Short mmCIF file of N, CA, C and O in Angstrom, two decimals:
data_model
loop_
_atom_site.label_atom_id
_atom_site.label_comp_id
_atom_site.label_asym_id
_atom_site.label_seq_id
_atom_site.Cartn_x
_atom_site.Cartn_y
_atom_site.Cartn_z
N MET A 1 46.03 46.32 14.69
CA MET A 1 44.81 46.62 13.95
C MET A 1 43.90 47.56 14.75
O MET A 1 43.36 48.50 14.21
N ARG A 2 43.74 47.30 16.04
CA ARG A 2 42.86 48.12 16.89
C ARG A 2 43.40 49.55 16.97
O ARG A 2 42.62 50.50 16.92
N ALA A 3 44.70 49.73 17.07
CA ALA A 3 45.28 51.07 17.14
C ALA A 3 45.01 51.84 15.85
O ALA A 3 44.73 53.03 15.88
N ARG A 4 45.07 51.13 14.74
CA ARG A 4 44.80 51.79 13.45
C ARG A 4 43.34 52.25 13.37
O ARG A 4 43.05 53.34 12.89
N GLN A 5 42.40 51.43 13.86
CA GLN A 5 40.99 51.80 13.85
C GLN A 5 40.76 53.04 14.72
O GLN A 5 40.00 53.93 14.36
N LEU A 6 41.41 53.08 15.89
CA LEU A 6 41.26 54.23 16.78
C LEU A 6 41.83 55.49 16.14
O LEU A 6 41.27 56.57 16.28
N LEU A 7 42.94 55.35 15.41
CA LEU A 7 43.54 56.50 14.75
C LEU A 7 42.60 57.05 13.66
O LEU A 7 42.39 58.26 13.57
N VAL A 8 42.02 56.16 12.87
CA VAL A 8 41.10 56.59 11.82
C VAL A 8 39.86 57.23 12.44
O VAL A 8 39.39 58.28 11.99
N LEU A 9 39.33 56.63 13.50
CA LEU A 9 38.15 57.17 14.16
C LEU A 9 38.43 58.56 14.74
O LEU A 9 37.63 59.48 14.57
N SER A 10 39.57 58.73 15.39
CA SER A 10 39.89 60.04 15.97
C SER A 10 40.09 61.09 14.89
O SER A 10 39.72 62.25 15.05
N ALA A 11 40.64 60.69 13.74
CA ALA A 11 40.80 61.64 12.63
C ALA A 11 39.43 62.07 12.09
O ALA A 11 39.22 63.24 11.79
N LEU A 12 38.51 61.12 11.98
CA LEU A 12 37.16 61.45 11.49
C LEU A 12 36.43 62.36 12.47
O LEU A 12 35.77 63.31 12.06
N VAL A 13 36.54 62.10 13.76
CA VAL A 13 35.89 62.93 14.75
C VAL A 13 36.46 64.33 14.72
O VAL A 13 35.74 65.32 14.76
N GLY A 14 37.77 64.46 14.62
CA GLY A 14 38.40 65.77 14.53
C GLY A 14 37.97 66.53 13.30
O GLY A 14 37.69 67.72 13.35
N TRP A 15 37.85 65.84 12.17
CA TRP A 15 37.43 66.49 10.93
C TRP A 15 36.00 66.98 11.03
O TRP A 15 35.68 68.10 10.68
N SER A 16 35.08 66.12 11.54
CA SER A 16 33.68 66.53 11.61
C SER A 16 33.50 67.66 12.61
O SER A 16 32.68 68.54 12.41
N GLY A 17 34.26 67.67 13.69
CA GLY A 17 34.17 68.76 14.66
C GLY A 17 34.60 70.07 14.05
O GLY A 17 33.98 71.11 14.26
N SER A 18 35.67 70.07 13.25
CA SER A 18 36.12 71.31 12.63
C SER A 18 35.14 71.76 11.55
O SER A 18 34.93 72.95 11.36
N ALA A 19 34.52 70.83 10.86
CA ALA A 19 33.52 71.19 9.86
C ALA A 19 32.32 71.84 10.52
O ALA A 19 31.77 72.83 10.03
N CYS A 20 31.89 71.30 11.66
CA CYS A 20 30.77 71.89 12.39
C CYS A 20 31.13 73.28 12.89
O CYS A 20 30.33 74.19 12.83
N ALA A 21 32.33 73.43 13.40
CA ALA A 21 32.76 74.74 13.90
C ALA A 21 32.79 75.75 12.76
O ALA A 21 32.39 76.90 12.93
N ALA A 22 33.25 75.33 11.59
CA ALA A 22 33.29 76.24 10.45
C ALA A 22 31.87 76.64 10.04
O ALA A 22 31.61 77.78 9.70
N HIS A 23 30.94 75.68 10.10
CA HIS A 23 29.55 75.99 9.75
C HIS A 23 28.96 76.98 10.75
O HIS A 23 28.31 77.94 10.36
N GLN A 24 29.19 76.76 12.04
CA GLN A 24 28.66 77.66 13.06
C GLN A 24 29.23 79.06 12.91
O GLN A 24 28.54 80.04 13.02
N ALA A 25 30.53 79.14 12.65
CA ALA A 25 31.17 80.45 12.54
C ALA A 25 30.64 81.20 11.32
O ALA A 25 30.53 82.41 11.33
N GLY A 26 30.27 80.47 10.27
CA GLY A 26 29.79 81.11 9.05
C GLY A 26 28.33 81.50 9.11
O GLY A 26 27.83 82.17 8.22
N ALA A 27 27.62 81.09 10.17
CA ALA A 27 26.18 81.38 10.25
C ALA A 27 25.90 82.87 10.29
O ALA A 27 24.93 83.34 9.72
N ASP A 28 26.75 83.64 10.99
CA ASP A 28 26.51 85.08 11.09
C ASP A 28 27.03 85.84 9.88
O ASP A 28 26.66 86.97 9.65
N SER A 29 27.92 85.22 9.11
CA SER A 29 28.48 85.88 7.94
C SER A 29 27.95 85.21 6.67
O SER A 29 28.70 84.71 5.86
N ALA A 30 26.64 85.17 6.54
CA ALA A 30 25.98 84.48 5.44
C ALA A 30 26.15 85.25 4.13
O ALA A 30 26.19 86.47 4.12
N PRO A 31 26.26 84.53 3.01
CA PRO A 31 26.34 85.20 1.72
C PRO A 31 25.07 86.00 1.44
O PRO A 31 24.03 85.75 2.02
N ALA A 32 25.17 86.95 0.53
CA ALA A 32 24.06 87.86 0.23
C ALA A 32 22.80 87.12 -0.24
O ALA A 32 21.69 87.55 0.05
N GLU A 33 22.93 86.01 -0.97
CA GLU A 33 21.75 85.32 -1.48
C GLU A 33 21.11 84.39 -0.45
O GLU A 33 20.04 83.86 -0.67
N GLN A 34 21.76 84.20 0.70
CA GLN A 34 21.19 83.35 1.74
C GLN A 34 20.18 84.14 2.57
O GLN A 34 20.41 85.30 2.91
N SER A 35 19.06 83.52 2.87
CA SER A 35 18.06 84.15 3.73
C SER A 35 18.59 84.18 5.16
O SER A 35 19.36 83.32 5.57
N ARG A 36 18.14 85.19 5.90
CA ARG A 36 18.59 85.37 7.28
C ARG A 36 17.42 85.81 8.14
O ARG A 36 16.44 86.35 7.65
N VAL A 37 17.60 85.63 9.45
CA VAL A 37 16.65 86.19 10.40
C VAL A 37 17.46 86.92 11.47
O VAL A 37 18.45 86.42 11.97
N GLN A 38 17.04 88.16 11.74
CA GLN A 38 17.63 88.93 12.81
C GLN A 38 16.66 88.87 13.98
O GLN A 38 15.49 89.24 13.84
N VAL A 39 17.16 88.37 15.10
CA VAL A 39 16.32 88.21 16.29
C VAL A 39 16.76 89.20 17.35
O VAL A 39 17.94 89.25 17.70
N GLU A 40 15.80 89.97 17.84
CA GLU A 40 16.07 90.89 18.94
C GLU A 40 15.45 90.26 20.19
O GLU A 40 14.23 90.15 20.31
N ASN A 41 16.32 89.81 21.09
CA ASN A 41 15.85 89.15 22.31
C ASN A 41 15.66 90.18 23.40
O ASN A 41 16.61 90.60 24.06
N ASN A 42 14.42 90.62 23.58
CA ASN A 42 14.08 91.60 24.61
C ASN A 42 13.84 90.97 25.97
O ASN A 42 13.51 91.65 26.93
N SER A 43 14.00 89.66 26.04
CA SER A 43 13.81 88.93 27.28
C SER A 43 15.06 89.05 28.15
O SER A 43 16.14 89.36 27.67
N SER A 44 14.90 88.77 29.42
CA SER A 44 16.05 88.73 30.33
C SER A 44 16.66 87.34 30.36
O SER A 44 17.59 87.08 31.13
N LEU A 45 16.16 86.44 29.51
CA LEU A 45 16.65 85.06 29.46
C LEU A 45 17.36 84.78 28.14
O LEU A 45 16.91 85.22 27.08
N ASP A 46 18.45 84.02 28.19
CA ASP A 46 19.07 83.51 26.98
C ASP A 46 18.10 82.50 26.37
O ASP A 46 17.46 81.72 27.08
N MET A 47 17.98 82.53 25.03
CA MET A 47 17.02 81.66 24.35
C MET A 47 17.69 80.83 23.27
O MET A 47 18.55 81.33 22.54
N ASP A 48 17.29 79.56 23.16
CA ASP A 48 17.65 78.74 22.01
C ASP A 48 16.61 79.03 20.95
O ASP A 48 15.40 78.99 21.22
N LEU A 49 17.07 79.34 19.73
CA LEU A 49 16.16 79.69 18.66
C LEU A 49 16.00 78.52 17.69
O LEU A 49 16.98 77.91 17.28
N TYR A 50 14.75 78.24 17.34
CA TYR A 50 14.41 77.16 16.41
C TYR A 50 13.57 77.73 15.27
O TYR A 50 12.84 78.69 15.45
N VAL A 51 13.67 77.09 14.10
CA VAL A 51 12.77 77.40 13.00
C VAL A 51 11.84 76.21 12.85
O VAL A 51 12.26 75.05 12.96
N ARG A 52 10.55 76.51 12.63
CA ARG A 52 9.53 75.46 12.53
C ARG A 52 8.82 75.56 11.18
O ARG A 52 8.41 76.64 10.78
N GLN A 53 8.70 74.42 10.53
CA GLN A 53 7.90 74.31 9.30
C GLN A 53 6.73 73.40 9.62
O GLN A 53 6.83 72.50 10.46
N GLN A 54 5.63 73.63 8.93
CA GLN A 54 4.43 72.82 9.14
C GLN A 54 4.76 71.33 8.98
O GLN A 54 5.31 70.92 7.96
N GLY A 55 4.45 70.55 9.99
CA GLY A 55 4.61 69.10 9.93
C GLY A 55 6.04 68.60 10.03
O GLY A 55 6.28 67.42 9.84
N ALA A 56 7.00 69.47 10.32
CA ALA A 56 8.40 69.05 10.41
C ALA A 56 8.93 69.26 11.82
O ALA A 56 8.39 70.06 12.59
N THR A 57 9.97 68.55 12.15
CA THR A 57 10.64 68.72 13.44
C THR A 57 11.34 70.07 13.47
O THR A 57 11.98 70.45 12.49
N PRO A 58 11.23 70.82 14.58
CA PRO A 58 11.93 72.11 14.66
C PRO A 58 13.44 71.93 14.48
O PRO A 58 14.01 70.94 14.93
N VAL A 59 14.07 72.90 13.84
CA VAL A 59 15.52 72.88 13.58
C VAL A 59 16.15 74.01 14.40
O VAL A 59 15.76 75.18 14.26
N ARG A 60 17.14 73.66 15.23
CA ARG A 60 17.80 74.67 16.07
C ARG A 60 18.71 75.54 15.22
O ARG A 60 19.52 75.04 14.45
N LEU A 61 18.58 76.86 15.39
CA LEU A 61 19.44 77.80 14.69
C LEU A 61 20.63 78.24 15.54
O LEU A 61 21.70 78.50 15.03
N GLY A 62 20.41 78.35 16.86
CA GLY A 62 21.49 78.77 17.74
C GLY A 62 20.97 79.52 18.94
O GLY A 62 19.79 79.51 19.24
N LEU A 63 21.90 80.20 19.63
CA LEU A 63 21.61 80.92 20.86
C LEU A 63 21.34 82.39 20.58
O LEU A 63 22.10 83.05 19.88
N ALA A 64 20.27 82.89 21.18
CA ALA A 64 19.95 84.32 21.14
C ALA A 64 20.14 84.85 22.56
O ALA A 64 19.27 84.65 23.42
N PRO A 65 21.28 85.48 22.85
CA PRO A 65 21.55 85.96 24.20
C PRO A 65 20.54 87.03 24.64
O PRO A 65 20.05 87.81 23.82
N ALA A 66 20.26 87.06 25.92
CA ALA A 66 19.32 88.03 26.50
C ALA A 66 19.77 89.45 26.19
O ALA A 66 20.95 89.79 26.29
N GLY A 67 18.82 90.28 25.77
CA GLY A 67 19.08 91.69 25.54
C GLY A 67 19.93 92.01 24.33
O GLY A 67 20.41 93.13 24.20
N GLU A 68 20.12 91.07 23.42
CA GLU A 68 20.97 91.29 22.24
C GLU A 68 20.24 90.99 20.94
O GLU A 68 19.25 90.28 20.92
N LYS A 69 20.77 91.56 19.85
CA LYS A 69 20.31 91.22 18.49
C LYS A 69 21.31 90.23 17.92
O LYS A 69 22.51 90.40 18.03
N THR A 70 20.78 89.17 17.31
CA THR A 70 21.61 88.13 16.71
C THR A 70 21.05 87.80 15.34
O THR A 70 19.83 87.73 15.16
N THR A 71 21.92 87.60 14.37
CA THR A 71 21.50 87.23 13.02
C THR A 71 21.90 85.78 12.75
O THR A 71 23.03 85.39 13.01
N PHE A 72 20.95 85.02 12.21
CA PHE A 72 21.18 83.62 11.88
C PHE A 72 20.93 83.41 10.39
O PHE A 72 19.96 83.92 9.84
N GLY A 73 21.81 82.65 9.75
CA GLY A 73 21.59 82.24 8.37
C GLY A 73 20.58 81.11 8.32
O GLY A 73 20.55 80.25 9.20
N LEU A 74 19.72 81.13 7.32
CA LEU A 74 18.73 80.06 7.13
C LEU A 74 19.19 79.19 5.97
O LEU A 74 19.36 79.68 4.86
N ALA A 75 19.39 77.92 6.24
CA ALA A 75 19.82 76.99 5.21
C ALA A 75 18.81 76.96 4.07
O ALA A 75 17.60 77.08 4.30
N PRO A 76 19.28 76.83 2.82
CA PRO A 76 18.36 76.82 1.67
C PRO A 76 17.24 75.79 1.81
O PRO A 76 16.12 76.03 1.39
N GLY A 77 17.52 74.65 2.43
CA GLY A 77 16.51 73.62 2.62
C GLY A 77 15.38 74.05 3.53
O GLY A 77 14.27 73.52 3.46
N LEU A 78 15.65 75.02 4.40
CA LEU A 78 14.61 75.52 5.29
C LEU A 78 13.69 76.53 4.60
O LEU A 78 12.59 76.79 5.04
N VAL A 79 14.18 77.10 3.51
CA VAL A 79 13.46 78.17 2.81
C VAL A 79 12.77 77.65 1.56
O VAL A 79 11.63 78.01 1.27
N ALA A 80 13.44 76.81 0.79
CA ALA A 80 12.92 76.34 -0.49
C ALA A 80 11.61 75.58 -0.31
O ALA A 80 11.55 74.56 0.36
N GLY A 81 10.55 76.09 -0.88
CA GLY A 81 9.25 75.43 -0.85
C GLY A 81 8.63 75.35 0.53
O GLY A 81 7.69 74.60 0.74
N ALA A 82 9.13 76.13 1.48
CA ALA A 82 8.64 76.04 2.85
C ALA A 82 7.26 76.64 3.02
O ALA A 82 6.54 76.28 3.93
N GLY A 83 6.88 77.56 2.15
CA GLY A 83 5.62 78.26 2.37
C GLY A 83 5.80 79.23 3.51
O GLY A 83 6.46 80.25 3.38
N LEU A 84 5.27 78.88 4.65
CA LEU A 84 5.41 79.72 5.84
C LEU A 84 6.29 79.02 6.87
O LEU A 84 6.22 77.79 7.01
N ILE A 85 7.08 79.81 7.57
CA ILE A 85 7.87 79.28 8.68
C ILE A 85 7.56 80.10 9.92
O ILE A 85 7.06 81.22 9.83
N ARG A 86 7.85 79.51 11.07
CA ARG A 86 7.70 80.22 12.35
C ARG A 86 9.00 80.03 13.12
O ARG A 86 9.75 79.10 12.87
N PHE A 87 9.23 80.92 14.05
CA PHE A 87 10.38 80.81 14.93
C PHE A 87 9.91 80.54 16.34
O PHE A 87 8.84 81.00 16.75
N GLU A 88 10.69 79.76 17.06
CA GLU A 88 10.38 79.44 18.43
C GLU A 88 11.60 79.74 19.28
O GLU A 88 12.72 79.35 18.93
N ALA A 89 11.40 80.44 20.38
CA ALA A 89 12.48 80.74 21.33
C ALA A 89 12.19 79.98 22.62
O ALA A 89 11.11 80.13 23.20
N ARG A 90 13.16 79.15 23.03
CA ARG A 90 13.01 78.36 24.24
C ARG A 90 14.07 78.81 25.25
O ARG A 90 15.25 78.85 24.92
N PRO A 91 13.65 79.11 26.48
CA PRO A 91 14.63 79.50 27.49
C PRO A 91 15.69 78.41 27.68
O PRO A 91 15.36 77.22 27.75
N VAL A 92 16.95 78.82 27.75
CA VAL A 92 18.06 77.87 27.83
C VAL A 92 18.00 77.04 29.11
O VAL A 92 18.20 75.84 29.08
N ARG A 93 17.73 77.65 30.22
CA ARG A 93 17.75 76.94 31.50
C ARG A 93 16.36 76.42 31.92
O ARG A 93 16.15 76.06 33.07
N GLY A 94 15.43 76.41 30.99
CA GLY A 94 14.11 75.89 31.28
C GLY A 94 13.24 76.82 32.12
O GLY A 94 12.15 76.45 32.53
N GLN A 95 13.72 78.03 32.38
CA GLN A 95 12.93 79.01 33.15
C GLN A 95 12.06 79.77 32.16
O GLN A 95 12.53 80.15 31.11
N GLY A 96 10.83 80.03 32.52
CA GLY A 96 9.97 80.81 31.63
C GLY A 96 9.32 79.94 30.57
O GLY A 96 9.50 78.73 30.52
N GLU A 97 8.59 80.60 29.71
CA GLU A 97 7.82 79.92 28.67
C GLU A 97 8.48 80.06 27.30
O GLU A 97 9.13 81.07 27.03
N ALA A 98 8.27 79.08 26.45
CA ALA A 98 8.69 79.18 25.06
C ALA A 98 7.82 80.22 24.36
O ALA A 98 6.66 80.41 24.73
N VAL A 99 8.38 80.89 23.36
CA VAL A 99 7.66 81.93 22.61
C VAL A 99 7.64 81.52 21.15
O VAL A 99 8.68 81.15 20.59
N LEU A 100 6.48 81.60 20.52
CA LEU A 100 6.32 81.24 19.11
C LEU A 100 5.97 82.49 18.32
O LEU A 100 5.09 83.27 18.72
N SER A 101 6.65 82.68 17.19
CA SER A 101 6.40 83.85 16.34
C SER A 101 5.14 83.66 15.51
O SER A 101 4.62 82.55 15.37
N ASP A 102 4.68 84.75 14.92
CA ASP A 102 3.67 84.66 13.88
C ASP A 102 4.32 84.02 12.66
O ASP A 102 5.55 84.03 12.53
N PRO A 103 3.53 83.52 11.71
CA PRO A 103 4.12 82.92 10.51
C PRO A 103 4.82 83.97 9.64
O PRO A 103 4.38 85.12 9.55
N PHE A 104 5.92 83.56 9.01
CA PHE A 104 6.68 84.39 8.07
C PHE A 104 6.71 83.69 6.72
O PHE A 104 6.96 82.49 6.64
N ALA A 105 6.49 84.46 5.65
CA ALA A 105 6.76 83.97 4.30
C ALA A 105 8.19 84.41 3.99
O ALA A 105 8.56 85.56 4.22
N VAL A 106 9.00 83.50 3.51
CA VAL A 106 10.41 83.84 3.27
C VAL A 106 10.83 83.34 1.89
O VAL A 106 10.45 82.26 1.46
N GLY A 107 11.60 84.17 1.22
CA GLY A 107 12.16 83.81 -0.08
C GLY A 107 13.68 83.87 -0.01
O GLY A 107 14.26 84.36 0.96
N ARG A 108 14.30 83.43 -1.06
CA ARG A 108 15.75 83.41 -1.13
C ARG A 108 16.32 84.82 -1.01
O ARG A 108 15.86 85.76 -1.65
N GLY A 109 17.32 84.98 -0.14
CA GLY A 109 18.01 86.25 0.01
C GLY A 109 17.31 87.26 0.91
O GLY A 109 17.81 88.36 1.10
N GLU A 110 16.18 86.91 1.49
CA GLU A 110 15.45 87.85 2.35
C GLU A 110 16.01 87.86 3.76
O GLU A 110 16.55 86.87 4.23
N GLU A 111 15.85 89.01 4.43
CA GLU A 111 16.20 89.10 5.84
C GLU A 111 14.93 89.37 6.62
O GLU A 111 14.23 90.36 6.37
N LEU A 112 14.63 88.47 7.55
CA LEU A 112 13.45 88.60 8.40
C LEU A 112 13.87 89.21 9.73
O LEU A 112 15.03 89.11 10.13
N HIS A 113 12.92 89.83 10.42
CA HIS A 113 13.17 90.41 11.73
C HIS A 113 12.09 89.93 12.69
O HIS A 113 10.91 89.98 12.36
N TRP A 114 12.55 89.47 13.86
CA TRP A 114 11.62 89.01 14.88
C TRP A 114 12.10 89.47 16.25
O TRP A 114 13.29 89.37 16.56
N SER A 115 11.19 89.99 17.05
CA SER A 115 11.51 90.45 18.40
C SER A 115 10.87 89.51 19.41
O SER A 115 9.64 89.27 19.38
N ILE A 116 11.70 88.98 20.30
CA ILE A 116 11.20 88.15 21.40
C ILE A 116 10.74 89.10 22.50
O ILE A 116 11.51 89.97 22.92
N PRO A 117 9.49 88.98 22.94
CA PRO A 117 9.00 89.93 23.96
C PRO A 117 9.68 89.71 25.32
O PRO A 117 10.21 88.63 25.59
N PRO A 118 9.66 90.74 26.17
CA PRO A 118 10.24 90.60 27.52
C PRO A 118 9.55 89.50 28.31
O PRO A 118 8.35 89.27 28.15
N GLN A 119 10.33 88.84 29.15
CA GLN A 119 9.78 87.82 30.07
C GLN A 119 10.23 88.12 31.47
O GLN A 119 11.28 88.57 31.70
#
């Protein structure tokens, strides 16, 4: 019985891991109607990028490597009825300060652009 439970558990973990990987891989290849943000990281630090809504916990979008432009898909739940959203860039290794964007109004299918200033 215990071996069967372990087999089922390992199958579930493998399935959820592949589903997460598929979601991450699809973030840069978002459909045309999905909203996106293109982030230009002008900092010398790799940054974790978050989206913030008023009164909600920040949601991590992914990694914005130093000196590169990266595009992230915004889940419909982050856009629908959000009003204004902000982006936050946090240094990966805890060096430097977090950077908060000005507020953005976003609608379905829009592409936003934000530049992280040099640090």
